[in-house]
């Protein structure tokens, strides 16, 4: 009867197990359909600037002329602004200012949003791009069907003119030669709503200027993508209020500037060109603050 020592038997079993386990691991690693999971890179910006200190005092005095007429103590308070209430200052912050002068009141609001994607397969910048496109589509800019490289396909042209006519007047919308569709829409309305009356009340626009250049539009040379919106509203017999909004994206940060004016006289229309130029200038300064 053959005799195999116990040590030799254990050694033989160990060698066999080692060879079997090594082959199995190799086979598992070589199987197709199991690619390594890659995590999208984080956003370029990890922090946001302090919004109420992002605008120089000299710029605020230019944007809010009523501040110059206040006492020194009142000026200091007005220039400090009021921080927007937010529950996560690491992700979203803002500030607002307001001034009142004998001829008009003006208001300014800025918002910063640092976008973070919680999907490891989607980068922060891609998520910010999608949110920007959503904002641009919601603005329903006229004539931008595919004009913006970041514009999505969600805006519907048929609803654009009708909805805008109901709630606001764009620069030059009251001029029949500039926008025949607006005139026909106004004439076909048997009982216009109070807000719609701003379209028929008359917005002559800056004299000698091309109204097309002042319409809501995509902007070039500001961040990675930007657009401007211009809304003129009036409810009932109150003075007309114009708000110019500039929204832009730089990497994973979205910035919104809202600059508005309401004249004291009901018959006066806020100057679209002035508000747009000042809002765009401020937006460029904020882009520098973020990148700086």
Tab-separated table of C-alpha atoms in Angstrom:
chain	number	residue	atom	x	y	z
A	1	UNK	CA	0.000	0.000	0.000
A	2	UNK	CA	1.551	3.411	-1.090
A	3	UNK	CA	2.159	6.032	1.588
A	4	UNK	CA	2.141	9.802	0.915
A	5	UNK	CA	3.442	11.946	3.769
A	6	UNK	CA	0.999	14.537	5.071
A	7	UNK	CA	3.327	17.483	4.330
A	8	UNK	CA	3.757	16.489	0.712
A	9	UNK	CA	-0.028	16.160	0.287
A	10	UNK	CA	-0.686	19.631	1.730
A	11	UNK	CA	1.967	21.157	-0.538
A	12	UNK	CA	0.416	19.560	-3.626
A	13	UNK	CA	-3.027	20.850	-2.683
A	14	UNK	CA	-1.664	24.373	-2.108
A	15	UNK	CA	0.002	24.476	-5.537
A	16	UNK	CA	-3.209	23.332	-7.226
A	17	UNK	CA	-5.340	25.940	-5.453
A	18	UNK	CA	-2.857	28.684	-6.283
A	19	UNK	CA	-2.844	27.880	-9.969
A	20	UNK	CA	-6.651	27.665	-10.130
A	21	UNK	CA	-7.252	30.985	-8.374
A	22	UNK	CA	-4.695	32.817	-10.524
A	23	UNK	CA	-6.289	31.639	-13.745
A	24	UNK	CA	-9.779	32.629	-12.558
A	25	UNK	CA	-8.691	36.225	-11.767
A	26	UNK	CA	-7.015	36.548	-15.106
A	27	UNK	CA	-10.102	35.327	-16.913
A	28	UNK	CA	-12.347	37.795	-15.014
A	29	UNK	CA	-10.114	40.733	-15.828
A	30	UNK	CA	-10.054	39.865	-19.490
A	31	UNK	CA	-13.823	39.621	-19.872
A	32	UNK	CA	-15.313	42.327	-22.138
A	33	UNK	CA	-18.122	44.668	-21.037
A	34	UNK	CA	-16.552	45.753	-17.723
A	35	UNK	CA	-14.873	49.126	-18.537
A	36	UNK	CA	-13.339	51.155	-15.725
A	37	UNK	CA	-15.683	53.870	-14.388
A	38	UNK	CA	-14.230	57.370	-14.917
A	39	UNK	CA	-15.309	60.337	-12.811
A	40	UNK	CA	-15.985	63.634	-14.570
A	41	UNK	CA	-13.570	66.443	-13.641
A	42	UNK	CA	-14.693	68.970	-10.998
A	43	UNK	CA	-15.638	72.518	-11.931
A	44	UNK	CA	-13.044	75.223	-12.428
A	45	UNK	CA	-14.416	77.389	-9.634
A	46	UNK	CA	-14.686	76.126	-6.051
A	47	UNK	CA	-15.795	79.394	-4.403
A	48	UNK	CA	-17.919	82.461	-5.155
A	49	UNK	CA	-17.116	86.148	-4.661
A	50	UNK	CA	-18.834	88.161	-1.917
A	51	UNK	CA	-21.739	89.626	-3.949
A	52	UNK	CA	-22.298	92.822	-1.939
A	53	UNK	CA	-18.614	93.707	-2.347
A	54	UNK	CA	-18.335	92.661	-5.985
A	55	UNK	CA	-19.473	96.031	-7.379
A	56	UNK	CA	-17.276	99.100	-6.735
A	57	UNK	CA	-18.908	102.083	-5.030
A	58	UNK	CA	-18.168	104.294	-8.031
A	59	UNK	CA	-20.059	101.876	-10.301
A	60	UNK	CA	-22.998	101.705	-7.905
A	61	UNK	CA	-23.253	105.513	-7.801
A	62	UNK	CA	-23.375	105.568	-11.583
A	63	UNK	CA	-26.010	102.816	-11.770
A	64	UNK	CA	-28.083	104.270	-8.905
A	65	UNK	CA	-27.937	108.071	-9.310
A	66	UNK	CA	-30.335	108.636	-6.415
A	67	UNK	CA	-27.609	107.615	-3.952
A	68	UNK	CA	-25.715	110.861	-4.577
A	69	UNK	CA	-28.612	112.829	-3.098
A	70	UNK	CA	-28.528	110.968	0.223
A	71	UNK	CA	-26.680	111.947	3.360
A	72	UNK	CA	-23.272	110.388	3.998
A	73	UNK	CA	-24.708	107.861	6.447
A	74	UNK	CA	-27.571	106.973	4.118
A	75	UNK	CA	-25.141	106.572	1.220
A	76	UNK	CA	-23.022	104.120	3.166
A	77	UNK	CA	-26.072	102.050	3.981
A	78	UNK	CA	-27.360	102.135	0.386
A	79	UNK	CA	-23.967	101.147	-1.033
A	80	UNK	CA	-23.722	98.130	1.294
A	81	UNK	CA	-26.743	96.571	-0.378
A	82	UNK	CA	-28.842	93.746	0.995
A	83	UNK	CA	-27.663	90.157	0.688
A	84	UNK	CA	-30.054	87.706	-0.928
A	85	UNK	CA	-31.388	85.126	1.512
A	86	UNK	CA	-29.879	81.754	0.668
A	87	UNK	CA	-29.398	78.484	2.527
A	88	UNK	CA	-26.075	77.551	0.926
A	89	UNK	CA	-23.677	80.460	0.457
A	90	UNK	CA	-21.118	78.070	-0.988
A	91	UNK	CA	-23.404	77.411	-3.942
A	92	UNK	CA	-25.561	80.498	-4.462
A	93	UNK	CA	-25.240	84.118	-3.333
A	94	UNK	CA	-26.647	87.474	-4.380
A	95	UNK	CA	-27.097	91.114	-3.467
A	96	UNK	CA	-29.564	93.881	-4.306
A	97	UNK	CA	-29.489	97.670	-4.238
A	98	UNK	CA	-32.137	100.345	-4.739
A	99	UNK	CA	-32.216	104.124	-5.012
A	100	UNK	CA	-34.933	106.704	-5.459
A	101	UNK	CA	-34.478	110.086	-7.118
A	102	UNK	CA	-37.095	112.764	-7.878
A	103	UNK	CA	-37.336	111.670	-11.513
A	104	UNK	CA	-37.104	107.865	-11.150
A	105	UNK	CA	-36.227	104.881	-8.991
A	106	UNK	CA	-33.656	102.273	-9.962
A	107	UNK	CA	-32.853	98.827	-8.683
A	108	UNK	CA	-29.971	96.423	-9.207
A	109	UNK	CA	-29.662	92.725	-8.368
A	110	UNK	CA	-26.766	90.357	-9.003
A	111	UNK	CA	-26.742	86.596	-8.454
A	112	UNK	CA	-23.884	84.079	-8.530
A	113	UNK	CA	-24.523	80.346	-8.748
A	114	UNK	CA	-21.746	77.769	-8.565
A	115	UNK	CA	-23.050	74.626	-10.212
A	116	UNK	CA	-22.051	71.239	-8.819
A	117	UNK	CA	-23.008	67.984	-10.513
A	118	UNK	CA	-23.752	65.055	-8.264
A	119	UNK	CA	-23.552	62.645	-11.185
A	120	UNK	CA	-19.977	61.300	-11.441
A	121	UNK	CA	-20.459	60.861	-15.180
A	122	UNK	CA	-21.447	64.534	-15.707
A	123	UNK	CA	-18.966	67.332	-15.073
A	124	UNK	CA	-19.859	70.489	-13.179
A	125	UNK	CA	-19.323	72.506	-16.349
A	126	UNK	CA	-21.647	70.294	-18.394
A	127	UNK	CA	-24.308	70.638	-15.714
A	128	UNK	CA	-23.852	74.424	-15.718
A	129	UNK	CA	-24.147	74.452	-19.510
A	130	UNK	CA	-27.468	72.608	-19.313
A	131	UNK	CA	-28.824	75.059	-16.714
A	132	UNK	CA	-27.735	78.020	-18.818
A	133	UNK	CA	-29.500	76.608	-21.884
A	134	UNK	CA	-32.647	76.209	-19.798
A	135	UNK	CA	-32.503	79.879	-18.765
A	136	UNK	CA	-31.936	81.034	-22.344
A	137	UNK	CA	-34.814	78.946	-23.645
A	138	UNK	CA	-37.079	80.316	-20.911
A	139	UNK	CA	-36.259	83.868	-22.051
A	140	UNK	CA	-37.659	83.025	-25.513
A	141	UNK	CA	-35.280	85.347	-27.316
A	142	UNK	CA	-36.677	86.361	-30.719
A	143	UNK	CA	-34.865	85.086	-33.783
A	144	UNK	CA	-32.441	82.799	-31.947
A	145	UNK	CA	-33.486	79.467	-33.423
A	146	UNK	CA	-30.099	77.796	-33.292
A	147	UNK	CA	-28.285	81.130	-33.259
A	148	UNK	CA	-26.600	80.421	-29.962
A	149	UNK	CA	-24.072	77.572	-29.768
A	150	UNK	CA	-25.480	76.596	-26.379
A	151	UNK	CA	-29.155	77.138	-27.122
A	152	UNK	CA	-31.330	74.052	-26.844
A	153	UNK	CA	-34.405	73.132	-28.837
A	154	UNK	CA	-36.950	73.653	-26.082
A	155	UNK	CA	-38.214	77.119	-27.104
A	156	UNK	CA	-41.318	77.145	-29.262
A	157	UNK	CA	-41.541	79.928	-31.804
A	158	UNK	CA	-45.323	79.836	-32.026
A	159	UNK	CA	-45.809	80.527	-28.314
A	160	UNK	CA	-43.071	83.124	-28.181
A	161	UNK	CA	-44.796	86.126	-29.730
A	162	UNK	CA	-48.186	85.487	-28.142
A	163	UNK	CA	-46.872	85.035	-24.611
A	164	UNK	CA	-44.455	87.965	-24.788
A	165	UNK	CA	-47.217	90.234	-26.075
A	166	UNK	CA	-49.404	89.337	-23.122
A	167	UNK	CA	-46.904	90.186	-20.423
A	168	UNK	CA	-44.414	92.703	-21.765
A	169	UNK	CA	-43.267	95.087	-24.433
A	170	UNK	CA	-39.865	94.822	-26.039
A	171	UNK	CA	-37.894	97.798	-27.340
A	172	UNK	CA	-39.649	99.021	-30.476
A	173	UNK	CA	-42.553	96.562	-30.280
A	174	UNK	CA	-45.052	99.403	-30.526
A	175	UNK	CA	-43.665	100.572	-33.861
A	176	UNK	CA	-45.637	98.951	-36.630
A	177	UNK	CA	-42.823	99.236	-39.149
A	178	UNK	CA	-40.408	97.472	-36.852
A	179	UNK	CA	-42.632	94.597	-35.859
A	180	UNK	CA	-45.836	94.129	-37.877
A	181	UNK	CA	-46.769	91.003	-35.942
A	182	UNK	CA	-46.980	92.986	-32.701
A	183	UNK	CA	-49.343	95.533	-34.291
A	184	UNK	CA	-51.611	92.860	-35.702
A	185	UNK	CA	-51.662	91.088	-32.362
A	186	UNK	CA	-52.606	94.293	-30.558
A	187	UNK	CA	-55.368	95.182	-33.029
A	188	UNK	CA	-56.874	91.707	-32.932
A	189	UNK	CA	-57.163	91.763	-29.142
A	190	UNK	CA	-60.664	92.850	-28.211
A	191	UNK	CA	-59.991	93.281	-24.483
A	192	UNK	CA	-56.274	93.595	-23.725
A	193	UNK	CA	-55.124	92.850	-20.214
A	194	UNK	CA	-53.619	95.672	-18.098
A	195	UNK	CA	-50.124	94.304	-18.537
A	196	UNK	CA	-50.608	94.081	-22.288
A	197	UNK	CA	-51.447	97.773	-22.446
A	198	UNK	CA	-47.727	98.538	-22.224
A	199	UNK	CA	-47.406	97.385	-25.825
A	200	UNK	CA	-49.942	99.910	-27.057
A	201	UNK	CA	-48.928	102.709	-24.681
A	202	UNK	CA	-45.974	103.632	-26.822
A	203	UNK	CA	-42.296	102.864	-26.360
A	204	UNK	CA	-40.622	105.146	-28.858
A	205	UNK	CA	-37.176	103.807	-28.042
A	206	UNK	CA	-34.012	105.871	-28.197
A	207	UNK	CA	-34.224	108.401	-31.004
A	208	UNK	CA	-31.927	107.772	-33.926
A	209	UNK	CA	-31.081	104.258	-32.763
A	210	UNK	CA	-31.673	100.953	-34.473
A	211	UNK	CA	-34.325	99.193	-32.435
A	212	UNK	CA	-33.198	95.807	-33.770
A	213	UNK	CA	-29.907	96.269	-31.911
A	214	UNK	CA	-31.779	96.703	-28.636
A	215	UNK	CA	-33.970	93.621	-28.845
A	216	UNK	CA	-33.327	90.666	-26.509
A	217	UNK	CA	-30.456	88.698	-27.989
A	218	UNK	CA	-27.472	86.411	-27.535
A	219	UNK	CA	-24.305	88.286	-26.539
A	220	UNK	CA	-20.791	87.657	-27.794
A	221	UNK	CA	-17.559	88.141	-25.887
A	222	UNK	CA	-18.982	87.624	-22.402
A	223	UNK	CA	-18.013	84.445	-20.577
A	224	UNK	CA	-18.558	81.139	-22.358
A	225	UNK	CA	-22.130	82.056	-23.318
A	226	UNK	CA	-24.433	84.988	-22.576
A	227	UNK	CA	-27.756	86.575	-23.460
A	228	UNK	CA	-29.646	89.797	-22.741
A	229	UNK	CA	-33.359	90.198	-22.076
A	230	UNK	CA	-35.291	93.494	-21.959
A	231	UNK	CA	-38.767	93.674	-20.457
A	232	UNK	CA	-41.029	96.729	-20.365
A	233	UNK	CA	-44.092	96.255	-18.167
A	234	UNK	CA	-46.931	98.327	-16.789
A	235	UNK	CA	-49.911	97.305	-14.711
A	236	UNK	CA	-52.949	99.552	-14.923
A	237	UNK	CA	-52.139	103.262	-14.692
A	238	UNK	CA	-48.785	102.941	-12.908
A	239	UNK	CA	-45.519	104.092	-14.447
A	240	UNK	CA	-43.764	101.805	-16.885
A	241	UNK	CA	-40.944	99.698	-15.490
A	242	UNK	CA	-38.093	98.393	-17.623
A	243	UNK	CA	-35.819	95.578	-16.475
A	244	UNK	CA	-32.715	94.566	-18.397
A	245	UNK	CA	-31.279	91.151	-17.519
A	246	UNK	CA	-27.864	89.868	-18.552
A	247	UNK	CA	-27.179	86.180	-17.896
A	248	UNK	CA	-23.831	84.574	-18.631
A	249	UNK	CA	-21.918	81.401	-17.893
A	250	UNK	CA	-18.225	81.068	-17.209
A	251	UNK	CA	-17.203	77.440	-16.692
A	252	UNK	CA	-19.374	76.125	-13.826
A	253	UNK	CA	-20.603	79.526	-12.573
A	254	UNK	CA	-23.813	81.247	-13.715
A	255	UNK	CA	-24.177	85.002	-13.221
A	256	UNK	CA	-27.354	87.063	-13.518
A	257	UNK	CA	-27.514	90.866	-13.561
A	258	UNK	CA	-30.913	92.590	-13.325
A	259	UNK	CA	-31.013	96.353	-13.724
A	260	UNK	CA	-34.313	98.223	-13.709
A	261	UNK	CA	-35.779	101.698	-13.767
A	262	UNK	CA	-39.228	103.140	-13.108
A	263	UNK	CA	-39.710	106.841	-13.960
A	264	UNK	CA	-41.777	109.041	-11.679
A	265	UNK	CA	-43.903	110.223	-14.606
A	266	UNK	CA	-46.422	107.755	-15.991
A	267	UNK	CA	-45.858	109.013	-19.541
A	268	UNK	CA	-42.083	108.570	-19.507
A	269	UNK	CA	-40.501	105.403	-20.887
A	270	UNK	CA	-37.166	104.172	-19.425
A	271	UNK	CA	-34.265	104.433	-21.849
A	272	UNK	CA	-33.531	100.933	-23.126
A	273	UNK	CA	-30.116	101.762	-24.571
A	274	UNK	CA	-28.795	103.296	-21.354
A	275	UNK	CA	-29.962	100.413	-19.182
A	276	UNK	CA	-28.589	97.800	-21.561
A	277	UNK	CA	-25.176	99.433	-21.865
A	278	UNK	CA	-24.797	99.778	-18.102
A	279	UNK	CA	-25.992	96.228	-17.417
A	280	UNK	CA	-23.565	94.794	-19.990
A	281	UNK	CA	-20.692	96.861	-18.602
A	282	UNK	CA	-21.383	95.581	-15.095
A	283	UNK	CA	-21.600	91.991	-16.347
A	284	UNK	CA	-18.141	92.323	-17.919
A	285	UNK	CA	-16.744	93.593	-14.615
A	286	UNK	CA	-18.279	90.679	-12.736
A	287	UNK	CA	-16.754	88.226	-15.209
A	288	UNK	CA	-13.375	89.744	-14.369
A	289	UNK	CA	-14.076	89.465	-10.645
A	290	UNK	CA	-14.841	85.737	-10.989
A	291	UNK	CA	-11.838	84.925	-13.145
A	292	UNK	CA	-9.516	87.219	-11.191
